[in-house]
Amino acid sequence: MSGAIERRLDDGMTAMNLSVAGDVRDRLLAFVTLLHKWNRAYNLTAVRDIDTMVTRHLLDSLAILPWIEGPKLLDVGSGAGLPGIVVAIVRPDIALTSIDSNGKKIRFQRQVAFELGLDNVTPVHDRVEALAGVSFEQITSRAFAAPSEFVDLTRTLLAEGGHWLAMAGRVDDITLPDDVRLVRTWPLDIPGEQAQRHLLKMDIA
């Protein structure tokens, strides 16, 4: 493990006023190391450089922690486990279901959960439309679909009183179904990231 990678993570978390236990930090570093290793063969993310992975994947995912409540969280279109796996590493009290239709990405998530001992993670290889008979207090997405499509595809999975948390870039023109309310939008300040990042909280009006 490169000392530069550790410093980038440590400096980023300090800038975000985030403090984690040593074993949690080790798991975060192990996760990004596994992602970098698997990405060479399986093309899990367009980001190739591990330094950039720390910023765009680890720190970006960690930025939503203040709004994570649980106890059950669904991460839709999670890809390599972003933000869900990162959240689950820091919040072992959260029961994460992580769903993606890409088999190789779910295999990666299962390997991560096994190697890092994440017994609060359930990776599911399927389309979100196939989920039924379950509900979640929070449903999140990082790069799954436009907010309107995201809430439409998952509305039957939202528990009563629950809400959606959608990560987005620019938020100048957000359209939602008539019965869905945009509760609030927060800018996300990701250390080292120049692009705009926001978090949208939505619920049933």
mmCIF file with all atom_site columns, C-alpha atoms in Angstrom:
data_model
loop_
_atom_site.group_PDB
_atom_site.id
_atom_site.type_symbol
_atom_site.label_atom_id
_atom_site.label_alt_id
_atom_site.label_comp_id
_atom_site.label_asym_id
_atom_site.label_entity_id
_atom_site.label_seq_id
_atom_site.pdbx_PDB_ins_code
_atom_site.Cartn_x
_atom_site.Cartn_y
_atom_site.Cartn_z
_atom_site.occupancy
_atom_site.B_iso_or_equiv
_atom_site.pdbx_formal_charge
_atom_site.auth_seq_id
_atom_site.auth_comp_id
_atom_site.auth_asym_id
_atom_site.auth_atom_id
_atom_site.pdbx_PDB_model_num
ATOM 1   C CA . MET A 1 1   ? 0.000   0.000   0.000   1.00 0.00 ? 1   MET A CA 1
ATOM 2   C CA . SER A 1 2   ? 1.440   3.327   -1.071  1.00 0.00 ? 2   SER A CA 1
ATOM 3   C CA . GLY A 1 3   ? 1.880   5.903   1.642   1.00 0.00 ? 3   GLY A CA 1
ATOM 4   C CA . ALA A 1 4   ? 0.572   8.506   -0.795  1.00 0.00 ? 4   ALA A CA 1
ATOM 5   C CA . ILE A 1 5   ? -2.741  6.644   -1.026  1.00 0.00 ? 5   ILE A CA 1
ATOM 6   C CA . GLU A 1 6   ? -3.053  6.545   2.748   1.00 0.00 ? 6   GLU A CA 1
ATOM 7   C CA . ARG A 1 7   ? -2.268  10.249  3.029   1.00 0.00 ? 7   ARG A CA 1
ATOM 8   C CA . ARG A 1 8   ? -4.804  11.127  0.340   1.00 0.00 ? 8   ARG A CA 1
ATOM 9   C CA . LEU A 1 9   ? -7.509  9.250   2.223   1.00 0.00 ? 9   LEU A CA 1
ATOM 10  C CA . ASP A 1 10  ? -6.464  10.624  5.625   1.00 0.00 ? 10  ASP A CA 1
ATOM 11  C CA . ASP A 1 11  ? -6.199  14.213  4.382   1.00 0.00 ? 11  ASP A CA 1
ATOM 12  C CA . GLY A 1 12  ? -9.528  13.918  2.584   1.00 0.00 ? 12  GLY A CA 1
ATOM 13  C CA . MET A 1 13  ? -11.339 12.572  5.632   1.00 0.00 ? 13  MET A CA 1
ATOM 14  C CA . THR A 1 14  ? -9.781  15.280  7.816   1.00 0.00 ? 14  THR A CA 1
ATOM 15  C CA . ALA A 1 15  ? -11.030 17.953  5.410   1.00 0.00 ? 15  ALA A CA 1
ATOM 16  C CA . MET A 1 16  ? -14.486 16.361  5.598   1.00 0.00 ? 16  MET A CA 1
ATOM 17  C CA . ASN A 1 17  ? -14.391 16.275  9.426   1.00 0.00 ? 17  ASN A CA 1
ATOM 18  C CA . LEU A 1 18  ? -14.686 12.507  9.294   1.00 0.00 ? 18  LEU A CA 1
ATOM 19  C CA . SER A 1 19  ? -12.916 10.286  11.793  1.00 0.00 ? 19  SER A CA 1
ATOM 20  C CA . VAL A 1 20  ? -12.982 6.480   11.654  1.00 0.00 ? 20  VAL A CA 1
ATOM 21  C CA . ALA A 1 21  ? -11.419 3.700   13.697  1.00 0.00 ? 21  ALA A CA 1
ATOM 22  C CA . GLY A 1 22  ? -8.164  2.173   12.510  1.00 0.00 ? 22  GLY A CA 1
ATOM 23  C CA . ASP A 1 23  ? -9.743  -1.078  11.364  1.00 0.00 ? 23  ASP A CA 1
ATOM 24  C CA . VAL A 1 24  ? -12.348 0.856   9.338   1.00 0.00 ? 24  VAL A CA 1
ATOM 25  C CA . ARG A 1 25  ? -9.596  2.891   7.692   1.00 0.00 ? 25  ARG A CA 1
ATOM 26  C CA . ASP A 1 26  ? -7.790  -0.342  6.845   1.00 0.00 ? 26  ASP A CA 1
ATOM 27  C CA . ARG A 1 27  ? -10.931 -1.741  5.207   1.00 0.00 ? 27  ARG A CA 1
ATOM 28  C CA . LEU A 1 28  ? -11.411 1.411   3.138   1.00 0.00 ? 28  LEU A CA 1
ATOM 29  C CA . LEU A 1 29  ? -7.834  1.144   1.903   1.00 0.00 ? 29  LEU A CA 1
ATOM 30  C CA . ALA A 1 30  ? -8.278  -2.582  1.243   1.00 0.00 ? 30  ALA A CA 1
ATOM 31  C CA . PHE A 1 31  ? -11.438 -1.850  -0.737  1.00 0.00 ? 31  PHE A CA 1
ATOM 32  C CA . VAL A 1 32  ? -9.758  0.657   -3.050  1.00 0.00 ? 32  VAL A CA 1
ATOM 33  C CA . THR A 1 33  ? -6.784  -1.689  -3.460  1.00 0.00 ? 33  THR A CA 1
ATOM 34  C CA . LEU A 1 34  ? -9.107  -4.527  -4.502  1.00 0.00 ? 34  LEU A CA 1
ATOM 35  C CA . LEU A 1 35  ? -10.979 -2.200  -6.847  1.00 0.00 ? 35  LEU A CA 1
ATOM 36  C CA . HIS A 1 36  ? -7.748  -1.146  -8.516  1.00 0.00 ? 36  HIS A CA 1
ATOM 37  C CA . LYS A 1 37  ? -6.606  -4.773  -8.853  1.00 0.00 ? 37  LYS A CA 1
ATOM 38  C CA . TRP A 1 38  ? -9.895  -6.111  -10.243 1.00 0.00 ? 38  TRP A CA 1
ATOM 39  C CA . ASN A 1 39  ? -10.365 -3.139  -12.537 1.00 0.00 ? 39  ASN A CA 1
ATOM 40  C CA . ARG A 1 40  ? -7.346  -4.136  -14.606 1.00 0.00 ? 40  ARG A CA 1
ATOM 41  C CA . ALA A 1 41  ? -9.097  -7.308  -15.727 1.00 0.00 ? 41  ALA A CA 1
ATOM 42  C CA . TYR A 1 42  ? -12.814 -6.589  -15.358 1.00 0.00 ? 42  TYR A CA 1
ATOM 43  C CA . ASN A 1 43  ? -13.225 -2.901  -16.238 1.00 0.00 ? 43  ASN A CA 1
ATOM 44  C CA . LEU A 1 44  ? -15.326 -2.079  -13.189 1.00 0.00 ? 44  LEU A CA 1
ATOM 45  C CA . THR A 1 45  ? -14.795 1.680   -13.478 1.00 0.00 ? 45  THR A CA 1
ATOM 46  C CA . ALA A 1 46  ? -13.465 4.128   -16.045 1.00 0.00 ? 46  ALA A CA 1
ATOM 47  C CA . VAL A 1 47  ? -11.098 5.501   -13.382 1.00 0.00 ? 47  VAL A CA 1
ATOM 48  C CA . ARG A 1 48  ? -7.769  3.685   -13.765 1.00 0.00 ? 48  ARG A CA 1
ATOM 49  C CA . ASP A 1 49  ? -5.474  5.516   -11.375 1.00 0.00 ? 49  ASP A CA 1
ATOM 50  C CA . ILE A 1 50  ? -5.690  4.456   -7.726  1.00 0.00 ? 50  ILE A CA 1
ATOM 51  C CA . ASP A 1 51  ? -4.999  8.001   -6.505  1.00 0.00 ? 51  ASP A CA 1
ATOM 52  C CA . THR A 1 52  ? -8.030  9.235   -8.413  1.00 0.00 ? 52  THR A CA 1
ATOM 53  C CA . MET A 1 53  ? -10.072 6.283   -7.142  1.00 0.00 ? 53  MET A CA 1
ATOM 54  C CA . VAL A 1 54  ? -9.519  7.507   -3.587  1.00 0.00 ? 54  VAL A CA 1
ATOM 55  C CA . THR A 1 55  ? -10.978 10.900  -4.503  1.00 0.00 ? 55  THR A CA 1
ATOM 56  C CA . ARG A 1 56  ? -13.727 9.982   -6.945  1.00 0.00 ? 56  ARG A CA 1
ATOM 57  C CA . HIS A 1 57  ? -14.855 6.751   -5.319  1.00 0.00 ? 57  HIS A CA 1
ATOM 58  C CA . LEU A 1 58  ? -13.894 6.619   -1.638  1.00 0.00 ? 58  LEU A CA 1
ATOM 59  C CA . LEU A 1 59  ? -14.198 10.278  -0.643  1.00 0.00 ? 59  LEU A CA 1
ATOM 60  C CA . ASP A 1 60  ? -17.161 10.857  -2.950  1.00 0.00 ? 60  ASP A CA 1
ATOM 61  C CA . SER A 1 61  ? -19.034 7.947   -1.330  1.00 0.00 ? 61  SER A CA 1
ATOM 62  C CA . LEU A 1 62  ? -18.012 8.962   2.186   1.00 0.00 ? 62  LEU A CA 1
ATOM 63  C CA . ALA A 1 63  ? -19.476 12.436  1.599   1.00 0.00 ? 63  ALA A CA 1
ATOM 64  C CA . ILE A 1 64  ? -23.053 11.169  2.045   1.00 0.00 ? 64  ILE A CA 1
ATOM 65  C CA . LEU A 1 65  ? -22.438 9.618   5.488   1.00 0.00 ? 65  LEU A CA 1
ATOM 66  C CA . PRO A 1 66  ? -24.025 12.493  7.463   1.00 0.00 ? 66  PRO A CA 1
ATOM 67  C CA . TRP A 1 67  ? -27.381 11.683  5.822   1.00 0.00 ? 67  TRP A CA 1
ATOM 68  C CA . ILE A 1 68  ? -27.303 7.906   6.233   1.00 0.00 ? 68  ILE A CA 1
ATOM 69  C CA . GLU A 1 69  ? -29.788 6.716   8.852   1.00 0.00 ? 69  GLU A CA 1
ATOM 70  C CA . GLY A 1 70  ? -30.810 3.177   7.953   1.00 0.00 ? 70  GLY A CA 1
ATOM 71  C CA . PRO A 1 71  ? -31.470 0.726   9.369   1.00 0.00 ? 71  PRO A CA 1
ATOM 72  C CA . LYS A 1 72  ? -31.972 -0.742  5.893   1.00 0.00 ? 72  LYS A CA 1
ATOM 73  C CA . LEU A 1 73  ? -30.319 0.847   2.848   1.00 0.00 ? 73  LEU A CA 1
ATOM 74  C CA . LEU A 1 74  ? -30.755 -0.096  -0.806  1.00 0.00 ? 74  LEU A CA 1
ATOM 75  C CA . ASP A 1 75  ? -28.025 0.992   -3.234  1.00 0.00 ? 75  ASP A CA 1
ATOM 76  C CA . VAL A 1 76  ? -29.402 0.862   -6.781  1.00 0.00 ? 76  VAL A CA 1
ATOM 77  C CA . GLY A 1 77  ? -27.127 0.408   -9.783  1.00 0.00 ? 77  GLY A CA 1
ATOM 78  C CA . SER A 1 78  ? -24.241 0.180   -7.350  1.00 0.00 ? 78  SER A CA 1
ATOM 79  C CA . GLY A 1 79  ? -21.628 -0.923  -9.863  1.00 0.00 ? 79  GLY A CA 1
ATOM 80  C CA . ALA A 1 80  ? -18.477 -1.719  -7.910  1.00 0.00 ? 80  ALA A CA 1
ATOM 81  C CA . GLY A 1 81  ? -20.271 -0.943  -4.644  1.00 0.00 ? 81  GLY A CA 1
ATOM 82  C CA . LEU A 1 82  ? -20.411 2.836   -4.738  1.00 0.00 ? 82  LEU A CA 1
ATOM 83  C CA . PRO A 1 83  ? -21.531 4.349   -2.485  1.00 0.00 ? 83  PRO A CA 1
ATOM 84  C CA . GLY A 1 84  ? -23.077 1.340   -0.745  1.00 0.00 ? 84  GLY A CA 1
ATOM 85  C CA . ILE A 1 85  ? -20.028 -0.782  0.103   1.00 0.00 ? 85  ILE A CA 1
ATOM 86  C CA . VAL A 1 86  ? -18.112 2.262   1.327   1.00 0.00 ? 86  VAL A CA 1
ATOM 87  C CA . VAL A 1 87  ? -21.042 3.241   3.563   1.00 0.00 ? 87  VAL A CA 1
ATOM 88  C CA . ALA A 1 88  ? -21.330 -0.324  4.853   1.00 0.00 ? 88  ALA A CA 1
ATOM 89  C CA . ILE A 1 89  ? -17.647 -0.393  5.795   1.00 0.00 ? 89  ILE A CA 1
ATOM 90  C CA . VAL A 1 90  ? -17.998 2.715   7.961   1.00 0.00 ? 90  VAL A CA 1
ATOM 91  C CA . ARG A 1 91  ? -21.509 1.910   9.251   1.00 0.00 ? 91  ARG A CA 1
ATOM 92  C CA . PRO A 1 92  ? -21.651 -1.782  10.219  1.00 0.00 ? 92  PRO A CA 1
ATOM 93  C CA . ASP A 1 93  ? -25.045 -1.071  11.837  1.00 0.00 ? 93  ASP A CA 1
ATOM 94  C CA . ILE A 1 94  ? -26.548 -0.461  8.386   1.00 0.00 ? 94  ILE A CA 1
ATOM 95  C CA . ALA A 1 95  ? -28.014 -3.467  6.545   1.00 0.00 ? 95  ALA A CA 1
ATOM 96  C CA . LEU A 1 96  ? -27.041 -2.832  2.928   1.00 0.00 ? 96  LEU A CA 1
ATOM 97  C CA . THR A 1 97  ? -28.627 -4.437  -0.103  1.00 0.00 ? 97  THR A CA 1
ATOM 98  C CA . SER A 1 98  ? -26.605 -3.577  -3.184  1.00 0.00 ? 98  SER A CA 1
ATOM 99  C CA . ILE A 1 99  ? -28.155 -4.341  -6.561  1.00 0.00 ? 99  ILE A CA 1
ATOM 100 C CA . ASP A 1 100 ? -26.721 -4.218  -10.068 1.00 0.00 ? 100 ASP A CA 1
ATOM 101 C CA . SER A 1 101 ? -27.499 -6.013  -13.330 1.00 0.00 ? 101 SER A CA 1
ATOM 102 C CA . ASN A 1 102 ? -23.800 -6.414  -14.182 1.00 0.00 ? 102 ASN A CA 1
ATOM 103 C CA . GLY A 1 103 ? -22.627 -9.825  -13.029 1.00 0.00 ? 103 GLY A CA 1
ATOM 104 C CA . LYS A 1 104 ? -18.915 -9.073  -12.847 1.00 0.00 ? 104 LYS A CA 1
ATOM 105 C CA . LYS A 1 105 ? -19.514 -6.043  -10.656 1.00 0.00 ? 105 LYS A CA 1
ATOM 106 C CA . ILE A 1 106 ? -21.649 -8.053  -8.246  1.00 0.00 ? 106 ILE A CA 1
ATOM 107 C CA . ARG A 1 107 ? -18.985 -10.789 -8.170  1.00 0.00 ? 107 ARG A CA 1
ATOM 108 C CA . PHE A 1 108 ? -16.502 -8.113  -7.186  1.00 0.00 ? 108 PHE A CA 1
ATOM 109 C CA . GLN A 1 109 ? -18.792 -6.899  -4.425  1.00 0.00 ? 109 GLN A CA 1
ATOM 110 C CA . ARG A 1 110 ? -19.212 -10.434 -3.091  1.00 0.00 ? 110 ARG A CA 1
ATOM 111 C CA . GLN A 1 111 ? -15.444 -10.908 -3.049  1.00 0.00 ? 111 GLN A CA 1
ATOM 112 C CA . VAL A 1 112 ? -15.015 -7.608  -1.200  1.00 0.00 ? 112 VAL A CA 1
ATOM 113 C CA . ALA A 1 113 ? -17.646 -8.589  1.367   1.00 0.00 ? 113 ALA A CA 1
ATOM 114 C CA . PHE A 1 114 ? -15.909 -11.940 1.877   1.00 0.00 ? 114 PHE A CA 1
ATOM 115 C CA . GLU A 1 115 ? -12.359 -10.600 2.123   1.00 0.00 ? 115 GLU A CA 1
ATOM 116 C CA . LEU A 1 116 ? -13.276 -7.674  4.358   1.00 0.00 ? 116 LEU A CA 1
ATOM 117 C CA . GLY A 1 117 ? -15.721 -9.605  6.538   1.00 0.00 ? 117 GLY A CA 1
ATOM 118 C CA . LEU A 1 118 ? -18.691 -7.377  5.753   1.00 0.00 ? 118 LEU A CA 1
ATOM 119 C CA . ASP A 1 119 ? -21.618 -9.399  7.086   1.00 0.00 ? 119 ASP A CA 1
ATOM 120 C CA . ASN A 1 120 ? -23.978 -6.431  6.702   1.00 0.00 ? 120 ASN A CA 1
ATOM 121 C CA . VAL A 1 121 ? -23.736 -6.463  2.884   1.00 0.00 ? 121 VAL A CA 1
ATOM 122 C CA . THR A 1 122 ? -26.046 -8.376  0.513   1.00 0.00 ? 122 THR A CA 1
ATOM 123 C CA . PRO A 1 123 ? -25.029 -7.983  -3.149  1.00 0.00 ? 123 PRO A CA 1
ATOM 124 C CA . VAL A 1 124 ? -27.831 -8.862  -5.590  1.00 0.00 ? 124 VAL A CA 1
ATOM 125 C CA . HIS A 1 125 ? -27.302 -9.593  -9.284  1.00 0.00 ? 125 HIS A CA 1
ATOM 126 C CA . ASP A 1 126 ? -30.572 -8.501  -10.884 1.00 0.00 ? 126 ASP A CA 1
ATOM 127 C CA . ARG A 1 127 ? -32.518 -5.569  -12.231 1.00 0.00 ? 127 ARG A CA 1
ATOM 128 C CA . VAL A 1 128 ? -34.124 -3.405  -9.574  1.00 0.00 ? 128 VAL A CA 1
ATOM 129 C CA . GLU A 1 129 ? -37.533 -4.121  -11.097 1.00 0.00 ? 129 GLU A CA 1
ATOM 130 C CA . ALA A 1 130 ? -37.122 -7.738  -9.973  1.00 0.00 ? 130 ALA A CA 1
ATOM 131 C CA . LEU A 1 131 ? -37.006 -6.853  -6.278  1.00 0.00 ? 131 LEU A CA 1
ATOM 132 C CA . ALA A 1 132 ? -40.312 -7.470  -4.522  1.00 0.00 ? 132 ALA A CA 1
ATOM 133 C CA . GLY A 1 133 ? -41.630 -8.050  -1.039  1.00 0.00 ? 133 GLY A CA 1
ATOM 134 C CA . VAL A 1 134 ? -38.954 -5.933  0.629   1.00 0.00 ? 134 VAL A CA 1
ATOM 135 C CA . SER A 1 135 ? -38.768 -2.303  1.709   1.00 0.00 ? 135 SER A CA 1
ATOM 136 C CA . PHE A 1 136 ? -36.025 0.083   2.725   1.00 0.00 ? 136 PHE A CA 1
ATOM 137 C CA . GLU A 1 137 ? -35.974 3.212   4.846   1.00 0.00 ? 137 GLU A CA 1
ATOM 138 C CA . GLN A 1 138 ? -33.412 4.752   2.499   1.00 0.00 ? 138 GLN A CA 1
ATOM 139 C CA . ILE A 1 139 ? -32.707 4.134   -1.178  1.00 0.00 ? 139 ILE A CA 1
ATOM 140 C CA . THR A 1 140 ? -29.599 5.632   -2.731  1.00 0.00 ? 140 THR A CA 1
ATOM 141 C CA . SER A 1 141 ? -28.044 5.874   -6.155  1.00 0.00 ? 141 SER A CA 1
ATOM 142 C CA . ARG A 1 142 ? -24.819 7.352   -7.429  1.00 0.00 ? 142 ARG A CA 1
ATOM 143 C CA . ALA A 1 143 ? -24.984 6.963   -11.200 1.00 0.00 ? 143 ALA A CA 1
ATOM 144 C CA . PHE A 1 144 ? -28.034 4.813   -11.906 1.00 0.00 ? 144 PHE A CA 1
ATOM 145 C CA . ALA A 1 145 ? -30.477 7.074   -13.732 1.00 0.00 ? 145 ALA A CA 1
ATOM 146 C CA . ALA A 1 146 ? -32.026 10.527  -13.779 1.00 0.00 ? 146 ALA A CA 1
ATOM 147 C CA . PRO A 1 147 ? -33.821 11.278  -10.478 1.00 0.00 ? 147 PRO A CA 1
ATOM 148 C CA . SER A 1 148 ? -37.283 10.916  -12.017 1.00 0.00 ? 148 SER A CA 1
ATOM 149 C CA . GLU A 1 149 ? -36.520 7.457   -13.406 1.00 0.00 ? 149 GLU A CA 1
ATOM 150 C CA . PHE A 1 150 ? -34.714 6.461   -10.199 1.00 0.00 ? 150 PHE A CA 1
ATOM 151 C CA . VAL A 1 151 ? -37.727 7.164   -7.983  1.00 0.00 ? 151 VAL A CA 1
ATOM 152 C CA . ASP A 1 152 ? -40.213 5.641   -10.408 1.00 0.00 ? 152 ASP A CA 1
ATOM 153 C CA . LEU A 1 153 ? -38.304 2.356   -10.594 1.00 0.00 ? 153 LEU A CA 1
ATOM 154 C CA . THR A 1 154 ? -37.901 2.065   -6.823  1.00 0.00 ? 154 THR A CA 1
ATOM 155 C CA . ARG A 1 155 ? -41.055 3.621   -5.350  1.00 0.00 ? 155 ARG A CA 1
ATOM 156 C CA . THR A 1 156 ? -42.551 0.227   -4.426  1.00 0.00 ? 156 THR A CA 1
ATOM 157 C CA . LEU A 1 157 ? -39.396 -0.541  -2.400  1.00 0.00 ? 157 LEU A CA 1
ATOM 158 C CA . LEU A 1 158 ? -39.505 2.617   -0.261  1.00 0.00 ? 158 LEU A CA 1
ATOM 159 C CA . ALA A 1 159 ? -40.726 2.024   3.280   1.00 0.00 ? 159 ALA A CA 1
ATOM 160 C CA . GLU A 1 160 ? -43.445 4.257   4.694   1.00 0.00 ? 160 GLU A CA 1
ATOM 161 C CA . GLY A 1 161 ? -41.781 7.440   5.880   1.00 0.00 ? 161 GLY A CA 1
ATOM 162 C CA . GLY A 1 162 ? -38.596 6.606   3.985   1.00 0.00 ? 162 GLY A CA 1
ATOM 163 C CA . HIS A 1 163 ? -36.707 8.700   1.483   1.00 0.00 ? 163 HIS A CA 1
ATOM 164 C CA . TRP A 1 164 ? -34.414 8.622   -1.506  1.00 0.00 ? 164 TRP A CA 1
ATOM 165 C CA . LEU A 1 165 ? -30.839 9.948   -1.557  1.00 0.00 ? 165 LEU A CA 1
ATOM 166 C CA . ALA A 1 166 ? -29.592 10.562  -5.094  1.00 0.00 ? 166 ALA A CA 1
ATOM 167 C CA . MET A 1 167 ? -26.059 11.687  -5.844  1.00 0.00 ? 167 MET A CA 1
ATOM 168 C CA . ALA A 1 168 ? -25.800 14.013  -8.831  1.00 0.00 ? 168 ALA A CA 1
ATOM 169 C CA . GLY A 1 169 ? -23.543 16.486  -10.577 1.00 0.00 ? 169 GLY A CA 1
ATOM 170 C CA . ARG A 1 170 ? -25.313 19.643  -11.702 1.00 0.00 ? 170 ARG A CA 1
ATOM 171 C CA . VAL A 1 171 ? -28.835 20.126  -10.365 1.00 0.00 ? 171 VAL A CA 1
ATOM 172 C CA . ASP A 1 172 ? -30.050 23.052  -12.453 1.00 0.00 ? 172 ASP A CA 1
ATOM 173 C CA . ASP A 1 173 ? -32.982 21.234  -14.033 1.00 0.00 ? 173 ASP A CA 1
ATOM 174 C CA . ILE A 1 174 ? -34.367 18.455  -11.820 1.00 0.00 ? 174 ILE A CA 1
ATOM 175 C CA . THR A 1 175 ? -37.799 17.103  -12.766 1.00 0.00 ? 175 THR A CA 1
ATOM 176 C CA . LEU A 1 176 ? -39.701 14.662  -10.553 1.00 0.00 ? 176 LEU A CA 1
ATOM 177 C CA . PRO A 1 177 ? -43.053 12.861  -10.670 1.00 0.00 ? 177 PRO A CA 1
ATOM 178 C CA . ASP A 1 178 ? -45.951 14.921  -9.311  1.00 0.00 ? 178 ASP A CA 1
ATOM 179 C CA . ASP A 1 179 ? -46.238 12.848  -6.135  1.00 0.00 ? 179 ASP A CA 1
ATOM 180 C CA . VAL A 1 180 ? -42.519 13.056  -5.284  1.00 0.00 ? 180 VAL A CA 1
ATOM 181 C CA . ARG A 1 181 ? -41.119 15.981  -3.337  1.00 0.00 ? 181 ARG A CA 1
ATOM 182 C CA . LEU A 1 182 ? -37.563 17.320  -3.468  1.00 0.00 ? 182 LEU A CA 1
ATOM 183 C CA . VAL A 1 183 ? -36.960 17.834  0.240   1.00 0.00 ? 183 VAL A CA 1
ATOM 184 C CA . ARG A 1 184 ? -33.536 19.406  0.012   1.00 0.00 ? 184 ARG A CA 1
ATOM 185 C CA . THR A 1 185 ? -30.367 19.578  -2.041  1.00 0.00 ? 185 THR A CA 1
ATOM 186 C CA . TRP A 1 186 ? -26.925 19.700  -0.451  1.00 0.00 ? 186 TRP A CA 1
ATOM 187 C CA . PRO A 1 187 ? -23.666 20.566  -2.232  1.00 0.00 ? 187 PRO A CA 1
ATOM 188 C CA . LEU A 1 188 ? -21.008 17.932  -1.561  1.00 0.00 ? 188 LEU A CA 1
ATOM 189 C CA . ASP A 1 189 ? -17.495 19.252  -1.079  1.00 0.00 ? 189 ASP A CA 1
ATOM 190 C CA . ILE A 1 190 ? -15.176 16.426  -2.160  1.00 0.00 ? 190 ILE A CA 1
ATOM 191 C CA . PRO A 1 191 ? -11.514 17.216  -1.380  1.00 0.00 ? 191 PRO A CA 1
ATOM 192 C CA . GLY A 1 192 ? -9.524  17.130  -4.618  1.00 0.00 ? 192 GLY A CA 1
ATOM 193 C CA . GLU A 1 193 ? -12.605 16.957  -6.866  1.00 0.00 ? 193 GLU A CA 1
ATOM 194 C CA . GLN A 1 194 ? -13.294 19.932  -9.114  1.00 0.00 ? 194 GLN A CA 1
ATOM 195 C CA . ALA A 1 195 ? -16.588 18.750  -10.605 1.00 0.00 ? 195 ALA A CA 1
ATOM 196 C CA . GLN A 1 196 ? -19.869 19.782  -8.986  1.00 0.00 ? 196 GLN A CA 1
ATOM 197 C CA . ARG A 1 197 ? -21.387 17.167  -6.685  1.00 0.00 ? 197 ARG A CA 1
ATOM 198 C CA . HIS A 1 198 ? -24.748 17.285  -4.929  1.00 0.00 ? 198 HIS A CA 1
ATOM 199 C CA . LEU A 1 199 ? -26.993 15.090  -2.824  1.00 0.00 ? 199 LEU A CA 1
ATOM 200 C CA . LEU A 1 200 ? -30.756 15.166  -3.365  1.00 0.00 ? 200 LEU A CA 1
ATOM 201 C CA . LYS A 1 201 ? -33.199 14.048  -0.676  1.00 0.00 ? 201 LYS A CA 1
ATOM 202 C CA . MET A 1 202 ? -36.648 13.099  -1.969  1.00 0.00 ? 202 MET A CA 1
ATOM 203 C CA . ASP A 1 203 ? -39.759 11.559  -0.501  1.00 0.00 ? 203 ASP A CA 1
ATOM 204 C CA . ILE A 1 204 ? -43.409 10.918  -1.305  1.00 0.00 ? 204 ILE A CA 1
ATOM 205 C CA . ALA A 1 205 ? -45.292 14.212  -1.138  1.00 0.00 ? 205 ALA A CA 1
#
